[in-house]
């Protein structure tokens, strides 16, 4: 709990440092080495991600902002005032600001894995929206989501903008939506922004920006391992690689080893062959009917879809059944 004003409080369920070590040891023991994308988001990683959002090739923020502005009154009719608005992976809380004046929720619950970033964002939100009750929760939303008992008992709406759900394997989506279902209860709502399948050159460019910010974001993972769990990665010996895998309907991000090399992490040695990769992220793209079907398997009934005029991006509203 903190003291800036009575309307903002912090609740820390942050995962222990150990989980980075465990995930890295586990992930690097696979034939195709891998590290889950949630580990991108330390303080530097979160700041780099904010810069990705400003890159001209990364169309998602502009498309989504356009939709949120254009349809906020429609969302408000479906959501009604005095809801508890919950945002898993809230980051800078930028998108939700476009909705608050129309939705007029009773409380806002930003959830993020990066505690420093979460605190900064929650303070900044309480300055901008002094009337809003804010319960900031530091947690890993890929694990079970917990709400502090002090959160009011109004209708719960989960807001997941920015295609964050694109990181999940489609097979895991129904399971994740079930955990959202438990969080909001029957009659609760889900407002979610999801990126769409489209021309490959547009997708590839979005994850290979000219300024190299996405590359820096990907490579920061190696720095993080060096700093936090005593790794000996030389980031110059790895290269960012991102491409659209059409068969699987996803962007894949990898770190490619540029040489045969050994790296030690917390005293354990790992071998990398030249050209071998660490798979660091998937970003799935969906046709509206594909996503609506997945949501239904997770216990959510579709209400409406809104899309931009180029059909790059869609926002969906679902109700928990
Ligand atoms: C946060 C998962 C939506 O996949 O577009 C952006 C993350 N990675 N550029 C996405 C990301 C590289 C982003 N999501």
Short mmCIF file of C-alpha atoms and ligand atoms in Angstrom, two decimals:
data_model
loop_
_atom_site.label_atom_id
_atom_site.label_comp_id
_atom_site.label_asym_id
_atom_site.label_seq_id
_atom_site.Cartn_x
_atom_site.Cartn_y
_atom_site.Cartn_z
CA UNK A 1 0.00 0.00 0.00
CA UNK A 2 1.23 3.52 -0.66
CA UNK A 3 0.46 7.09 0.16
CA UNK A 4 0.14 9.42 -2.84
CA UNK A 5 -3.61 9.53 -2.34
CA UNK A 6 -6.21 7.06 -1.10
CA UNK A 7 -7.29 6.22 -4.61
CA UNK A 8 -4.24 4.25 -5.68
CA UNK A 9 -2.86 1.11 -4.03
CA UNK A 10 -0.22 -1.50 -4.93
CA UNK A 11 -0.44 -5.24 -4.52
CA UNK A 12 2.68 -7.22 -5.24
CA UNK A 13 2.47 -10.81 -6.43
CA UNK A 14 5.69 -10.52 -8.41
CA UNK A 15 7.26 -13.79 -9.47
CA UNK A 16 10.59 -14.60 -7.80
CA UNK A 17 13.89 -14.10 -9.65
CA UNK A 18 14.25 -17.87 -9.69
CA UNK A 19 11.59 -18.18 -12.37
CA UNK A 20 13.88 -16.48 -14.93
CA UNK A 21 16.65 -18.97 -14.16
CA UNK A 22 14.28 -21.93 -14.26
CA UNK A 23 12.67 -20.80 -17.50
CA UNK A 24 16.03 -20.19 -19.16
CA UNK A 25 17.49 -23.54 -18.03
CA UNK A 26 14.35 -25.32 -19.15
CA UNK A 27 14.01 -23.44 -22.43
CA UNK A 28 17.65 -23.85 -23.44
CA UNK A 29 17.50 -27.61 -22.88
CA UNK A 30 15.08 -28.08 -25.78
CA UNK A 31 16.28 -29.11 -29.21
CA UNK A 32 14.83 -25.84 -30.50
CA UNK A 33 16.07 -23.50 -27.78
CA UNK A 34 13.41 -21.11 -26.52
CA UNK A 35 12.71 -18.46 -23.86
CA UNK A 36 9.16 -17.21 -23.13
CA UNK A 37 8.47 -13.64 -24.29
CA UNK A 38 7.31 -12.48 -20.86
CA UNK A 39 11.01 -12.20 -19.93
CA UNK A 40 11.49 -9.33 -22.39
CA UNK A 41 9.85 -6.96 -19.93
CA UNK A 42 12.40 -5.84 -17.37
CA UNK A 43 12.74 -2.04 -17.00
CA UNK A 44 14.86 -1.67 -20.15
CA UNK A 45 12.69 -4.11 -22.08
CA UNK A 46 9.50 -2.29 -21.16
CA UNK A 47 11.06 1.02 -22.23
CA UNK A 48 12.17 -0.51 -25.55
CA UNK A 49 8.70 -1.92 -26.08
CA UNK A 50 7.27 1.58 -25.63
CA UNK A 51 9.64 2.70 -28.40
CA UNK A 52 8.49 -0.16 -30.65
CA UNK A 53 4.99 1.26 -30.31
CA UNK A 54 6.23 4.49 -31.90
CA UNK A 55 7.88 2.89 -34.93
CA UNK A 56 6.21 3.77 -38.24
CA UNK A 57 6.22 0.13 -39.40
CA UNK A 58 4.47 -1.08 -36.26
CA UNK A 59 0.90 -0.22 -37.30
CA UNK A 60 -0.91 -1.81 -34.33
CA UNK A 61 -1.04 1.21 -31.96
CA UNK A 62 -2.36 3.66 -34.55
CA UNK A 63 -4.97 1.26 -35.87
CA UNK A 64 -6.14 0.43 -32.39
CA UNK A 65 -6.17 4.02 -31.16
CA UNK A 66 -8.28 4.98 -34.15
CA UNK A 67 -10.82 2.27 -33.27
CA UNK A 68 -10.86 3.07 -29.54
CA UNK A 69 -11.51 6.77 -30.26
CA UNK A 70 -14.11 6.11 -32.90
CA UNK A 71 -16.16 3.56 -30.97
CA UNK A 72 -15.70 4.49 -27.30
CA UNK A 73 -19.39 5.44 -26.97
CA UNK A 74 -20.44 2.06 -28.37
CA UNK A 75 -18.14 0.30 -25.88
CA UNK A 76 -19.63 2.42 -23.10
CA UNK A 77 -23.16 1.27 -23.96
CA UNK A 78 -22.09 -2.38 -23.72
CA UNK A 79 -20.01 -1.90 -20.59
CA UNK A 80 -22.07 0.63 -18.55
CA UNK A 81 -20.70 2.90 -15.79
CA UNK A 82 -19.26 1.69 -12.46
CA UNK A 83 -17.60 -1.46 -13.79
CA UNK A 84 -14.28 -2.77 -12.49
CA UNK A 85 -11.97 -2.48 -15.47
CA UNK A 86 -9.06 -4.96 -15.35
CA UNK A 87 -6.11 -4.72 -17.71
CA UNK A 88 -3.63 -7.65 -17.76
CA UNK A 89 -0.27 -6.48 -19.18
CA UNK A 90 -1.19 -2.81 -18.75
CA UNK A 91 2.30 -1.41 -19.49
CA UNK A 92 2.07 2.36 -19.83
CA UNK A 93 -1.77 2.30 -19.51
CA UNK A 94 -1.90 4.38 -22.66
CA UNK A 95 -4.85 2.77 -24.49
CA UNK A 96 -7.21 2.65 -21.55
CA UNK A 97 -7.00 6.44 -21.24
CA UNK A 98 -8.97 6.72 -24.47
CA UNK A 99 -11.86 4.86 -22.82
CA UNK A 100 -12.05 6.08 -19.22
CA UNK A 101 -14.06 9.27 -19.81
CA UNK A 102 -16.72 7.32 -21.71
CA UNK A 103 -16.69 4.10 -19.65
CA UNK A 104 -16.58 5.82 -16.23
CA UNK A 105 -15.54 2.69 -14.35
CA UNK A 106 -15.73 2.47 -10.55
CA UNK A 107 -12.20 1.09 -10.43
CA UNK A 108 -9.26 0.38 -12.71
CA UNK A 109 -6.96 -2.61 -12.06
CA UNK A 110 -3.73 -2.42 -14.09
CA UNK A 111 -1.73 -5.68 -13.92
CA UNK A 112 1.87 -5.89 -15.05
CA UNK A 113 4.89 -8.12 -14.58
CA UNK A 114 7.30 -5.16 -14.34
CA UNK A 115 6.78 -3.61 -10.89
CA UNK A 116 8.73 -0.36 -11.44
CA UNK A 117 6.90 0.31 -14.64
CA UNK A 118 3.55 -0.56 -13.08
CA UNK A 119 4.11 1.86 -10.20
CA UNK A 120 5.14 4.72 -12.46
CA UNK A 121 2.14 4.15 -14.71
CA UNK A 122 -0.32 3.86 -11.82
CA UNK A 123 0.93 7.11 -10.25
CA UNK A 124 0.72 8.89 -13.56
CA UNK A 125 -2.83 7.56 -14.07
CA UNK A 126 -3.91 8.77 -10.63
CA UNK A 127 -2.64 12.25 -11.49
CA UNK A 128 -4.48 12.29 -14.81
CA UNK A 129 -7.69 10.73 -13.48
CA UNK A 130 -7.98 11.88 -9.85
CA UNK A 131 -11.55 10.54 -9.61
CA UNK A 132 -10.51 6.97 -10.47
CA UNK A 133 -9.90 4.21 -7.89
CA UNK A 134 -6.76 2.35 -8.95
CA UNK A 135 -5.65 -1.06 -7.66
CA UNK A 136 -2.29 -1.82 -9.27
CA UNK A 137 -1.38 -5.51 -9.18
CA UNK A 138 2.10 -6.77 -9.98
CA UNK A 139 1.84 -10.30 -11.34
CA UNK A 140 2.55 -12.61 -14.25
CA UNK A 141 -0.78 -12.85 -16.04
CA UNK A 142 0.19 -16.13 -17.71
CA UNK A 143 -0.19 -17.60 -14.20
CA UNK A 144 -3.43 -17.50 -12.21
CA UNK A 145 -4.69 -13.92 -11.86
CA UNK A 146 -5.56 -12.81 -8.34
CA UNK A 147 -7.55 -9.73 -7.39
CA UNK A 148 -6.92 -8.15 -3.99
CA UNK A 149 -9.96 -8.45 -1.71
CA UNK A 150 -10.30 -4.66 -1.52
CA UNK A 151 -11.34 -4.44 -5.18
CA UNK A 152 -15.07 -3.54 -5.31
CA UNK A 153 -17.66 -6.14 -6.30
CA UNK A 154 -19.05 -4.48 -9.43
CA UNK A 155 -19.35 -6.00 -12.90
CA UNK A 156 -15.90 -6.94 -14.07
CA UNK A 157 -14.57 -6.18 -17.54
CA UNK A 158 -11.19 -7.38 -18.77
CA UNK A 159 -9.49 -5.13 -21.33
CA UNK A 160 -6.63 -6.61 -23.37
CA UNK A 161 -5.51 -4.21 -26.09
CA UNK A 162 -2.50 -4.33 -28.39
CA UNK A 163 -2.88 -7.95 -29.51
CA UNK A 164 -1.15 -9.15 -26.31
CA UNK A 165 -3.05 -12.41 -26.69
CA UNK A 166 -1.10 -12.96 -29.92
CA UNK A 167 1.74 -14.30 -27.75
CA UNK A 168 -0.31 -17.33 -26.70
CA UNK A 169 -0.41 -20.51 -28.70
CA UNK A 170 -3.96 -20.82 -30.12
CA UNK A 171 -4.31 -24.11 -28.20
CA UNK A 172 -3.67 -22.21 -24.94
CA UNK A 173 -6.15 -19.42 -25.64
CA UNK A 174 -9.29 -21.23 -24.44
CA UNK A 175 -7.48 -22.16 -21.21
CA UNK A 176 -6.35 -18.57 -20.68
CA UNK A 177 -9.86 -17.30 -21.40
CA UNK A 178 -11.16 -19.73 -18.79
CA UNK A 179 -8.92 -18.01 -16.24
CA UNK A 180 -10.35 -14.65 -17.35
CA UNK A 181 -13.79 -16.21 -17.03
CA UNK A 182 -13.02 -17.13 -13.40
CA UNK A 183 -11.82 -13.57 -12.82
CA UNK A 184 -14.86 -11.76 -14.26
CA UNK A 185 -17.56 -14.38 -13.50
CA UNK A 186 -20.66 -15.09 -15.57
CA UNK A 187 -21.97 -11.89 -17.16
CA UNK A 188 -18.53 -10.28 -17.04
CA UNK A 189 -17.06 -8.79 -20.20
CA UNK A 190 -13.97 -8.99 -22.35
CA UNK A 191 -12.86 -6.16 -24.65
CA UNK A 192 -9.89 -7.33 -26.67
CA UNK A 193 -7.78 -6.03 -29.56
CA UNK A 194 -6.30 -8.64 -31.92
CA UNK A 195 -4.04 -8.27 -34.95
CA UNK A 196 -5.23 -9.81 -38.23
CA UNK A 197 -3.71 -11.91 -40.98
CA UNK A 198 -2.62 -9.68 -43.85
CA UNK A 199 -0.03 -9.11 -46.56
CA UNK A 200 3.24 -10.72 -45.41
CA UNK A 201 5.42 -7.74 -46.32
CA UNK A 202 3.44 -5.54 -43.92
CA UNK A 203 3.77 -8.10 -41.13
CA UNK A 204 7.48 -8.67 -41.71
CA UNK A 205 8.22 -4.94 -41.76
CA UNK A 206 6.38 -4.42 -38.46
CA UNK A 207 8.82 -6.75 -36.67
CA UNK A 208 11.94 -5.56 -38.53
CA UNK A 209 11.78 -1.80 -38.06
CA UNK A 210 14.40 0.32 -39.83
CA UNK A 211 15.55 1.93 -36.59
CA UNK A 212 16.44 -1.47 -35.10
CA UNK A 213 14.31 -1.04 -31.98
CA UNK A 214 12.68 -4.48 -32.23
CA UNK A 215 16.17 -5.98 -32.67
CA UNK A 216 17.36 -4.17 -29.51
CA UNK A 217 14.24 -5.37 -27.66
CA UNK A 218 14.95 -8.97 -28.65
CA UNK A 219 18.69 -8.76 -27.82
CA UNK A 220 17.97 -7.13 -24.44
CA UNK A 221 16.94 -10.58 -23.26
CA UNK A 222 20.61 -11.63 -23.37
CA UNK A 223 21.65 -8.57 -21.31
CA UNK A 224 18.95 -9.40 -18.83
CA UNK A 225 20.24 -12.95 -18.45
CA UNK A 226 23.80 -11.62 -18.07
CA UNK A 227 22.78 -9.12 -15.39
CA UNK A 228 20.23 -11.08 -13.41
CA UNK A 229 21.34 -14.72 -13.52
CA UNK A 230 25.03 -14.37 -14.17
CA UNK A 231 25.20 -15.09 -17.90
CA UNK A 232 28.16 -14.62 -20.23
CA UNK A 233 26.29 -13.88 -23.48
CA UNK A 234 28.09 -11.59 -25.91
CA UNK A 235 25.12 -9.91 -27.64
CA UNK A 236 27.38 -9.12 -30.63
CA UNK A 237 27.47 -12.85 -31.30
CA UNK A 238 23.70 -12.98 -31.82
CA UNK A 239 21.35 -11.41 -34.34
CA UNK A 240 17.65 -10.51 -34.34
CA UNK A 241 15.54 -12.52 -36.80
CA UNK A 242 11.77 -12.12 -37.29
CA UNK A 243 9.59 -13.53 -40.06
CA UNK A 244 5.96 -14.42 -40.78
CA UNK A 245 5.34 -18.17 -40.70
CA UNK A 246 2.37 -18.47 -43.03
CA UNK A 247 1.62 -22.08 -42.24
CA UNK A 248 1.25 -21.39 -38.53
CA UNK A 249 -0.20 -17.87 -38.95
CA UNK A 250 2.36 -16.21 -36.73
CA UNK A 251 5.34 -13.91 -36.61
CA UNK A 252 8.29 -15.73 -35.06
CA UNK A 253 11.14 -13.90 -33.38
CA UNK A 254 14.48 -15.59 -32.87
CA UNK A 255 18.01 -14.77 -31.74
CA UNK A 256 20.45 -16.36 -34.19
CA UNK A 257 23.86 -17.50 -33.01
CA UNK A 258 26.45 -16.01 -35.38
CA UNK A 259 29.17 -18.50 -34.38
CA UNK A 260 29.79 -21.83 -32.69
CA UNK A 261 30.03 -20.73 -29.06
CA UNK A 262 29.60 -21.65 -25.41
CA UNK A 263 27.74 -19.47 -22.94
CA UNK A 264 27.65 -19.97 -19.21
CA UNK A 265 24.57 -19.10 -17.12
CA UNK A 266 24.69 -19.35 -13.32
CA UNK A 267 27.66 -21.68 -13.74
CA UNK A 268 26.01 -23.97 -16.31
CA UNK A 269 27.37 -24.19 -19.82
CA UNK A 270 25.24 -24.08 -22.98
CA UNK A 271 26.46 -24.77 -26.48
CA UNK A 272 25.26 -22.83 -29.55
CA UNK A 273 26.05 -23.85 -33.08
CA UNK A 274 26.48 -21.24 -35.79
CA UNK A 275 23.02 -20.52 -37.26
CA UNK A 276 21.18 -22.13 -34.34
CA UNK A 277 18.44 -19.96 -32.82
CA UNK A 278 16.72 -19.19 -29.55
CA UNK A 279 13.01 -18.83 -30.30
CA UNK A 280 11.91 -15.83 -28.22
CA UNK A 281 8.39 -14.92 -29.35
CA UNK A 282 5.35 -15.91 -31.38
CA UNK A 283 2.81 -13.32 -32.40
CA UNK A 284 -0.28 -15.01 -33.84
CA UNK A 285 -2.55 -13.23 -36.32
CA UNK A 286 -6.24 -14.13 -36.59
CA UNK A 287 -9.13 -13.86 -38.99
CA UNK A 288 -12.16 -12.64 -37.02
CA UNK A 289 -14.00 -15.97 -37.33
CA UNK A 290 -10.91 -17.84 -36.05
CA UNK A 291 -10.69 -15.69 -32.95
CA UNK A 292 -14.43 -15.71 -32.24
CA UNK A 293 -14.37 -19.53 -32.32
CA UNK A 294 -11.43 -19.69 -29.90
CA UNK A 295 -13.17 -17.30 -27.52
CA UNK A 296 -16.29 -19.44 -27.59
CA UNK A 297 -14.21 -22.48 -26.51
CA UNK A 298 -13.02 -20.35 -23.58
CA UNK A 299 -16.61 -19.63 -22.45
CA UNK A 300 -17.17 -16.26 -24.11
CA UNK A 301 -20.10 -15.30 -26.32
CA UNK A 302 -19.36 -12.88 -29.14
CA UNK A 303 -21.20 -9.54 -29.18
CA UNK A 304 -19.51 -7.41 -31.76
CA UNK A 305 -16.36 -6.85 -33.85
CA UNK A 306 -14.99 -3.46 -34.94
CA UNK A 307 -12.29 -3.20 -37.67
CA UNK A 308 -10.33 -0.41 -39.34
CA UNK A 309 -10.97 0.34 -43.02
CA UNK A 310 -7.92 -1.67 -44.18
CA UNK A 311 -8.84 -4.69 -42.01
CA UNK A 312 -5.44 -4.64 -40.31
CA UNK A 313 -6.74 -4.90 -36.76
CA UNK A 314 -9.96 -5.74 -34.89
CA UNK A 315 -11.49 -5.08 -31.49
CA UNK A 316 -13.97 -7.60 -30.10
CA UNK A 317 -16.46 -7.55 -27.25
CA UNK A 318 -17.41 -10.83 -25.56
CA UNK A 319 -19.55 -11.75 -22.59
CA UNK A 320 -18.73 -14.59 -20.17
CA UNK A 321 -21.44 -17.29 -20.40
C1 LIG B 1 2.87 -7.31 -27.10
C2 LIG B 1 2.71 -9.44 -28.10
C3 LIG B 1 1.38 -7.66 -28.90
O1 LIG B 1 3.54 -9.38 -30.83
O2 LIG B 1 3.15 -7.43 -31.65
C4 LIG B 1 6.14 -6.29 -30.76
C5 LIG B 1 5.14 -7.79 -28.92
N1 LIG B 1 7.26 -8.04 -30.20
N2 LIG B 1 7.27 -6.34 -31.49
C6 LIG B 1 3.45 -8.16 -30.72
C7 LIG B 1 6.14 -7.37 -29.95
C8 LIG B 1 7.94 -7.39 -31.15
C9 LIG B 1 3.73 -7.54 -29.35
N3 LIG B 1 2.70 -8.00 -28.36
#
